[in-house]
């Protein structure tokens, strides 16, 4: 990487190494060996780039420095880069090659508010109240671009035929930027999409996660003096409390797979004024879009009841929503073989000591990083956990997903502990490992037409006659909405 990229201080970082404990294959694939060697050769550049993004600490739709660093590196490596796609200034596509097959790969790079953290195994903000990469996205985009670049080199050398396409996708933690990229048709011609996510274990990702919808509820009443003439007031705060009480009573009558969250963003400003405005962000989840829909509509409808009880006006505004993941087990099986070829990541004593201190600080068993490759799981009908806008991608193009270890076992996700791990060698090693596993699986997809056909056939069978429609409001993405 050219030195025009920001050089970060390395104080406190354990020495990172791309070396992995690997199993020997009786018949190693020379192209898979090539992509591993390429990623090893670029590992220092990838680590530097990841640490830059880690230090930028940029949240949804504000990732201007991160997007510039990633897209600039892609251009330096020979990709054709198109910026500002999907009406999003920080979204971009980097492409190389021509013709079929077109294999895509996703990369994220947004941070979470309030999680800034130094590269130490105890809570210590780098910048007070600033964002931090509590989901490891500083590693995510870099590993995916590293995998794409290794494939690009093979295409340039004439050893693979087709097109490789890297998608720089912002705002996964809030608003779900991929929705607008899908709406713009940017993924319509892709044969297979690759994806990964930082985690506390390494495995093929074959669970569906949760569909969700986000909406804003606002109540408007009449302000008045809270003591002198409260009878002249109509409290928007009363409506908010009645609404949240209704949501909480409703919890008894929904299926165990449903999750409902809300964040009160404005409940009134001072104690001696009857508040004339209140606002909250509401999120409803379930294991499928089909199960989500009736709960979503009921929770929306309850806002009207609260408004009637408090004698105020109300407004419901859709933010966005995402589908559960359409799992592709055919592609996952190919990925699983490559994980078994690579074997687990190896860690130094210093890294294990760092991991145990993280576990001690977060109240988890002090077992260090347990690195192993387990058999591919069965896909559960109702798999719980988080949500991602990769779900929507998976309903547009068959998607193969990976989880790679970038933090100690048991680490609370979306926490300072993930930020600390992602800024040092435990995270760096997971990033390099993910790049290799993804690139090796992409080699399979380029070389094996039968595998591509099997992946696409499973996608079509599981999707059936469902016509994808994104849960996204009309108009441009909410670029300036903030947190």
XYZ file of C-alpha atoms in Angstrom, residues 36-352:
317
model
C -3.222 -17.856 0.013
C 0.254 -16.702 -0.954
C -1.116 -13.448 -2.392
C -3.014 -12.697 0.812
C 0.061 -13.479 2.904
C 2.096 -11.107 0.721
C -0.443 -8.314 1.231
C -1.173 -9.048 4.876
C 0.839 -6.095 6.189
C -0.979 -3.709 3.833
C -4.337 -5.201 4.817
C -3.499 -4.821 8.510
C -2.500 -1.187 8.021
C -5.724 -0.471 6.138
C -7.841 -2.230 8.770
C -6.197 -0.215 11.533
C -6.902 3.008 9.636
C -10.592 2.185 9.445
C -10.527 1.118 13.104
C -9.177 4.569 14.023
C -11.586 6.513 11.789
C -14.522 5.365 13.996
C -17.206 6.357 11.456
C -20.885 5.530 11.875
C -23.652 4.786 9.358
C -23.583 6.869 6.150
C -20.722 8.971 7.559
C -17.918 6.573 6.588
C -16.246 8.972 4.163
C -12.637 8.298 5.233
C -13.180 4.544 5.469
C -14.815 4.344 2.048
C -12.059 6.509 0.544
C -9.330 4.291 2.027
C -10.932 1.049 0.820
C -11.857 2.306 -2.635
C -8.446 3.944 -3.038
C -6.694 0.686 -2.208
C -8.940 -1.123 -4.704
C -7.916 1.346 -7.428
C -4.271 0.929 -6.515
C -4.677 -2.835 -6.996
C -6.162 -2.353 -10.472
C -9.913 -2.444 -9.922
C -12.319 -0.161 -11.740
C -14.119 1.708 -8.965
C -17.537 3.357 -9.174
C -18.293 5.544 -6.163
C -21.516 6.996 -4.796
C -23.718 4.137 -5.991
C -27.304 3.644 -4.790
C -27.558 7.375 -3.955
C -25.083 6.796 -1.097
C -21.826 8.796 -1.161
C -19.953 6.157 0.858
C -21.151 3.153 -1.182
C -18.995 1.897 -4.037
C -18.359 -1.017 -6.369
C -14.883 -2.230 -7.402
C -14.790 -4.548 -10.419
C -12.255 -6.408 -12.516
C -12.556 -8.754 -15.481
C -15.320 -9.342 -17.992
C -18.063 -11.801 -18.757
C -19.407 -14.684 -16.736
C -19.367 -15.891 -14.107
C -19.760 -12.760 -12.013
C -18.800 -13.506 -8.418
C -19.461 -10.751 -5.891
C -18.212 -10.226 -2.373
C -19.581 -7.917 0.321
C -17.571 -5.602 2.576
C -18.782 -3.426 5.461
C -16.938 -0.659 7.322
C -19.272 1.255 9.668
C -18.774 1.590 13.431
C -21.157 1.771 16.399
C -21.717 4.862 18.594
C -20.191 5.103 22.051
C -17.777 2.160 21.782
C -14.418 3.862 21.239
C -11.695 1.767 22.848
C -7.920 1.494 23.070
C -6.096 -1.692 22.045
C -5.947 -2.962 25.613
C -7.816 -5.832 27.380
C -9.758 -3.589 29.746
C -12.292 -0.854 29.121
C -10.415 2.288 28.116
C -11.990 4.655 25.551
C -9.662 5.947 22.856
C -11.912 9.005 22.461
C -14.563 9.605 25.094
C -18.141 8.953 23.826
C -16.861 8.373 20.287
C -17.829 5.422 18.060
C -15.890 2.178 17.819
C -15.838 -0.993 15.727
C -17.802 -3.160 18.150
C -18.834 -5.479 15.313
C -15.417 -5.761 13.686
C -16.317 -4.023 10.441
C -12.829 -2.523 10.188
C -11.759 -6.116 9.462
C -14.786 -7.036 7.351
C -14.330 -4.818 4.323
C -10.564 -5.282 4.218
C -10.701 -9.104 4.273
C -13.327 -9.172 1.524
C -11.341 -6.769 -0.624
C -8.225 -8.846 0.011
C -10.031 -11.952 -1.237
C -11.353 -10.113 -4.293
C -7.869 -8.800 -5.087
C -6.358 -12.295 -4.945
C -8.993 -13.455 -7.454
C -8.402 -10.357 -9.584
C -4.732 -11.325 -9.923
C -5.680 -14.791 -11.228
C -8.069 -13.249 -13.759
C -5.347 -10.830 -14.865
C -2.962 -13.756 -15.339
C -5.531 -15.648 -17.425
C -5.835 -18.442 -14.850
C -9.505 -17.712 -14.147
C -12.195 -16.334 -16.446
C -15.019 -14.030 -15.492
C -15.649 -10.960 -13.344
C -14.938 -10.303 -9.679
C -16.881 -7.536 -7.990
C -16.364 -6.069 -4.513
C -19.282 -4.185 -2.944
C -18.396 -1.504 -0.423
C -21.596 -1.462 1.630
C -22.113 1.246 4.288
C -24.562 1.595 7.169
C -25.151 -2.048 8.083
C -25.539 -1.202 11.761
C -28.349 1.262 11.124
C -30.549 1.994 8.095
C -29.118 -1.004 6.130
C -27.354 0.535 3.146
C -27.535 -2.630 1.036
C -31.286 -2.048 0.609
C -30.671 1.012 -1.547
C -27.882 -0.721 -3.465
C -30.271 -3.593 -4.237
C -32.973 -1.107 -5.215
C -30.520 0.412 -7.701
C -30.122 -3.001 -9.357
C -26.424 -3.267 -8.522
C -26.585 -6.992 -7.741
C -29.054 -8.199 -10.355
C -26.446 -9.804 -12.630
C -24.320 -11.518 -9.967
C -24.112 -15.326 -10.164
C -23.017 -15.944 -6.567
C -22.276 -13.576 -3.667
C -19.698 -14.172 -0.923
C -19.972 -12.753 2.591
C -18.353 -13.117 5.998
C -18.582 -11.607 9.456
C -16.201 -11.258 12.398
C -17.107 -13.597 15.253
C -15.816 -15.481 18.300
C -15.665 -18.749 16.362
C -14.844 -19.959 12.871
C -17.482 -21.816 10.866
C -19.729 -21.732 7.842
C -22.654 -19.420 8.607
C -25.774 -21.470 7.888
C -28.336 -19.948 10.257
C -31.049 -17.592 9.059
C -30.951 -14.874 11.684
C -33.962 -12.603 12.080
C -36.011 -10.418 9.786
C -36.790 -7.005 11.231
C -38.486 -3.688 10.614
C -37.650 -0.262 12.060
C -40.085 2.628 12.358
C -40.338 5.925 14.220
C -43.397 6.807 16.306
C -43.993 10.492 17.157
C -46.668 11.989 19.388
C -47.704 15.674 19.251
C -49.762 17.278 22.025
C -50.098 20.678 23.703
C -47.538 22.206 26.068
C -48.646 23.781 29.357
C -47.278 24.644 32.789
C -47.017 21.346 34.646
C -48.285 22.889 37.920
C -50.122 26.154 37.183
C -52.448 24.874 34.413
C -51.780 21.236 33.482
C -55.423 20.943 32.389
C -54.480 23.039 29.373
C -51.864 20.493 28.347
C -52.062 17.296 26.295
C -49.011 15.255 27.138
C -47.049 13.586 24.355
C -45.047 11.902 27.103
C -48.216 10.277 28.446
C -48.865 8.838 25.009
C -45.324 7.508 24.837
C -45.660 5.785 28.216
C -49.035 4.326 27.319
C -47.609 3.074 24.039
C -44.577 1.377 25.590
C -46.828 -0.133 28.280
C -49.005 -1.542 25.529
C -45.970 -3.036 23.796
C -44.839 -4.654 27.018
C -48.285 -6.166 27.727
C -48.345 -7.440 24.132
C -45.160 -9.453 24.733
C -47.186 -12.124 26.552
C -49.191 -12.807 23.392
C -46.490 -13.151 20.740
C -44.481 -16.181 19.707
C -41.146 -16.867 21.440
C -39.308 -16.131 18.196
C -40.439 -12.493 18.173
C -38.294 -9.687 19.563
C -39.521 -6.116 20.140
C -37.143 -3.295 21.080
C -37.675 0.426 21.480
C -35.432 3.404 22.131
C -36.966 6.551 23.618
C -35.351 9.404 21.703
C -37.371 12.283 23.171
C -39.611 11.992 26.225
C -39.811 15.693 27.057
C -37.201 18.277 27.945
C -37.912 19.593 31.458
C -39.950 18.505 34.464
C -42.152 21.614 34.764
C -43.587 21.582 31.237
C -46.252 19.223 29.945
C -44.344 17.932 26.911
C -45.946 18.556 23.529
C -43.632 16.165 21.658
C -42.245 12.676 22.165
C -40.522 10.221 19.883
C -39.264 6.655 19.953
C -37.562 4.238 17.587
C -39.277 0.846 17.445
C -37.840 -2.409 16.086
C -39.757 -5.666 15.579
C -38.028 -8.941 14.674
C -38.993 -12.512 13.881
C -37.348 -15.482 12.217
C -39.088 -14.772 8.913
C -40.560 -11.861 7.001
C -43.848 -13.771 6.975
C -43.923 -14.030 10.783
C -42.740 -10.467 11.225
C -45.481 -8.783 9.229
C -48.559 -9.250 11.496
C -46.627 -8.309 14.650
C -45.204 -5.225 12.939
C -48.666 -4.072 11.858
C -50.140 -4.666 15.318
C -47.374 -2.704 17.063
C -47.861 0.143 14.595
C -51.618 0.124 15.216
C -51.108 0.365 18.977
C -49.668 3.859 18.503
C -53.133 5.061 17.506
C -54.615 3.654 20.709
C -52.032 5.430 22.841
C -52.715 8.681 20.995
C -56.465 8.355 21.606
C -55.925 7.696 25.325
C -53.668 10.743 25.712
C -55.727 12.928 23.341
C -52.741 13.708 21.124
C -51.828 13.273 17.480
C -49.415 10.635 16.267
C -47.297 9.758 13.252
C -45.599 6.500 12.223
C -42.674 6.679 9.759
C -41.013 3.639 8.213
C -37.204 3.682 8.465
C -36.366 0.369 6.756
C -36.496 -3.365 7.285
C -34.618 -6.488 6.326
C -35.282 -10.122 5.476
C -33.952 -13.203 7.182
C -31.110 -14.979 5.354
C -31.921 -17.463 2.608
C -29.254 -20.038 3.489
C -27.445 -21.779 0.655
C -26.100 -25.089 1.932
C -24.604 -26.145 -1.404
C -22.267 -23.181 -1.369
C -21.674 -23.572 2.357
C -20.505 -27.155 1.838
C -17.837 -25.935 -0.591
C -16.745 -23.318 1.939
C -16.633 -25.953 4.687
C -14.115 -28.019 2.703
C -11.849 -25.006 2.414
C -12.055 -24.335 6.153
C -11.015 -27.915 6.777
C -8.115 -27.488 4.353
C -6.957 -24.332 6.102
C -7.415 -25.730 9.589
C -7.737 -23.573 12.697
C -5.926 -20.309 13.359
C -2.890 -20.557 15.631
C -2.251 -18.038 18.429
C 0.787 -16.996 20.412
C 1.009 -17.128 24.213
C 0.781 -13.324 24.244
C -2.431 -13.398 22.231
C -3.948 -16.041 24.512
